[in-house]
CSV table of C-alpha atoms in Angstrom, one decimal:
chain,number,residue,atom,x,y,z
A,25,GLU,CA,0.1,0.0,0.0
A,26,VAL,CA,1.2,3.4,-0.9
A,27,GLN,CA,1.5,5.6,1.4
A,28,LEU,CA,2.8,9.0,1.9
A,29,GLN,CA,3.0,11.1,5.3
A,30,ALA,CA,4.2,14.9,5.5
A,31,SER,CA,5.3,17.1,8.4
A,32,GLY,CA,6.9,20.0,9.5
A,33,GLY,CA,4.5,22.4,9.0
A,34,GLY,CA,3.9,25.2,11.9
A,35,LEU,CA,3.5,29.0,12.9
A,36,VAL,CA,6.9,31.5,11.4
A,37,GLN,CA,7.2,34.6,11.5
A,38,ALA,CA,7.4,36.6,7.7
A,39,GLY,CA,11.0,35.7,6.7
A,40,GLY,CA,11.7,32.9,8.7
A,41,SER,CA,12.1,29.4,7.0
A,42,LEU,CA,10.6,26.0,7.7
A,43,ARG,CA,11.5,22.1,6.0
A,44,LEU,CA,8.5,20.0,5.2
A,45,SER,CA,9.5,16.8,4.8
A,46,CYS,CA,7.4,13.8,3.3
A,47,VAL,CA,8.2,10.0,4.0
A,48,ALA,CA,6.7,7.4,1.2
A,49,SER,CA,5.9,3.9,1.5
A,50,GLY,CA,5.2,1.1,-0.4
A,51,PHE,CA,7.6,2.1,-3.3
A,52,THR,CA,10.7,3.5,-3.9
A,53,PHE,CA,11.5,6.4,-5.4
A,54,ASP,CA,13.4,5.0,-9.0
A,55,ASP,CA,11.6,6.8,-11.8
A,56,VAL,CA,9.3,8.9,-9.9
A,57,SER,CA,7.4,12.2,-9.5
A,58,VAL,CA,6.9,13.7,-6.4
A,59,GLY,CA,5.7,17.4,-5.6
A,60,TRP,CA,4.5,19.3,-2.9
A,61,PHE,CA,0.9,21.1,-3.4
A,62,ARG,CA,-0.6,24.0,-1.1
A,63,GLN,CA,-4.2,25.0,-0.6
A,64,ALA,CA,-4.9,27.8,0.8
A,65,PRO,CA,-8.4,28.6,2.2
A,66,GLY,CA,-11.0,30.0,-0.4
A,67,ARG,CA,-8.6,29.3,-2.9
A,68,GLU,CA,-7.4,26.3,-5.4
A,69,ARG,CA,-4.8,23.9,-5.1
A,70,GLU,CA,-1.8,24.8,-6.8
A,71,GLY,CA,1.4,23.1,-7.6
A,72,VAL,CA,4.7,24.7,-5.6
A,73,SER,CA,7.3,22.3,-7.0
A,74,CYS,CA,7.9,18.9,-8.1
A,75,ILE,CA,10.7,17.0,-9.1
A,76,ARG,CA,11.9,13.5,-10.6
A,77,THR,CA,13.7,11.6,-8.9
A,78,SER,CA,15.6,10.0,-11.6
A,79,ASP,CA,17.4,13.1,-12.7
A,80,ASN,CA,16.5,15.8,-10.1
A,81,GLU,CA,14.7,18.3,-12.7
A,82,ALA,CA,11.9,20.3,-11.2
A,83,TYR,CA,9.5,22.9,-11.7
A,84,TYR,CA,8.9,25.9,-9.3
A,85,LEU,CA,5.7,27.6,-9.0
A,86,ASP,CA,6.7,31.6,-10.0
A,87,SER,CA,6.1,32.9,-6.8
A,88,VAL,CA,8.3,30.7,-4.9
A,89,LYS,CA,11.1,30.6,-6.9
A,90,GLY,CA,14.3,31.5,-5.2
A,91,ARG,CA,12.9,31.4,-1.9
A,92,PHE,CA,12.0,27.0,-2.0
A,93,THR,CA,14.0,24.0,-2.6
A,94,VAL,CA,12.8,21.0,-3.1
A,95,SER,CA,14.6,18.1,-2.9
A,96,THR,CA,14.9,14.2,-2.7
A,97,ASP,CA,16.7,11.5,0.1
A,98,ASN,CA,16.2,8.3,-2.4
A,99,ALA,CA,17.7,5.9,0.1
A,100,LYS,CA,15.1,7.7,2.8
A,101,ASN,CA,12.5,7.6,0.6
A,102,THR,CA,11.8,11.0,2.1
A,103,MET,CA,11.1,14.3,-0.3
A,104,TYR,CA,11.3,17.9,1.4
A,105,LEU,CA,10.4,21.2,0.5
A,106,GLN,CA,13.1,23.8,2.2
A,107,MET,CA,11.0,27.5,2.4
A,108,ASP,CA,12.6,30.4,3.3
A,109,SER,CA,12.1,34.3,3.2
A,110,LEU,CA,8.3,33.0,3.9
A,111,LYS,CA,5.9,35.7,3.1
A,112,ILE,CA,1.8,36.2,4.6
A,113,GLU,CA,0.8,34.4,1.3
A,114,ASP,CA,2.9,31.4,1.9
A,115,THR,CA,-0.1,30.3,4.4
A,116,ALA,CA,-2.0,27.1,3.3
A,117,ALA,CA,-2.1,23.5,4.0
A,118,TYR,CA,0.7,21.9,2.0
A,119,TYR,CA,0.6,18.2,0.4
A,120,CYS,CA,2.6,15.9,-0.6
A,121,ALA,CA,2.0,13.6,-3.8
A,122,MET,CA,3.4,11.1,-6.1
A,123,VAL,CA,3.0,9.6,-9.7
A,124,ARG,CA,5.2,6.7,-11.4
A,125,GLY,CA,6.7,8.1,-14.0
A,126,GLY,CA,8.8,11.1,-15.1
A,127,ASP,CA,6.3,13.4,-16.0
A,128,TYR,CA,7.2,16.1,-13.0
A,129,LYS,CA,5.4,19.4,-14.6
A,130,ARG,CA,2.2,17.7,-15.5
A,131,LEU,CA,2.2,16.5,-12.0
A,132,CYS,CA,3.0,20.0,-10.6
A,133,LEU,CA,0.2,21.6,-13.1
A,134,GLN,CA,-2.2,18.9,-12.1
A,135,LEU,CA,-3.3,17.9,-15.6
A,136,GLY,CA,-4.0,14.5,-15.1
A,137,PHE,CA,-2.5,11.1,-15.7
A,138,ASP,CA,-4.1,8.6,-17.8
A,139,ASP,CA,-2.2,5.8,-16.8
A,140,GLU,CA,-0.8,6.2,-13.6
A,141,GLU,CA,-2.2,6.7,-10.3
A,142,GLU,CA,-1.7,9.7,-8.1
A,143,TYR,CA,-1.1,9.4,-4.6
A,144,TRP,CA,-1.8,11.8,-2.4
A,145,GLY,CA,-0.5,12.6,1.4
A,146,GLN,CA,-2.2,14.2,4.0
A,147,GLY,CA,-1.9,18.4,4.5
A,148,THR,CA,0.5,19.7,7.1
A,149,LEU,CA,-0.4,23.5,7.8
A,150,VAL,CA,2.0,26.1,7.5
A,151,THR,CA,0.9,29.7,9.2
A,152,VAL,CA,3.0,32.6,8.3
A,153,SER,CA,2.6,35.4,10.7
A,154,SER,CA,3.4,39.3,10.3
């Protein structure tokens, strides 16, 4: 059974940093795309950053470029999202997700997959205060 477990959210002041982690079980990080998404109250879910584990090619939402860094530790089946220079508008529930194969952009743009199932973790709440 595939499971994703996200953690690391919390309350932080604007300008601060947090690191989110997502531990996966039931599959290995070989040839998969993994990513982070967020959903703020009253807003649509958006793809924040996704990465292809085979070569570390990554996608970032424009508003987080230069502030957030996605990475994986394939040996630990774990993905991370380092969030620096946090802004109030980064406040949201953050979710991790995985799909087999290398189409990390499609994952982040939420275009859907005809032949592969997407797996989602539960959210971890990030609150950025002024």
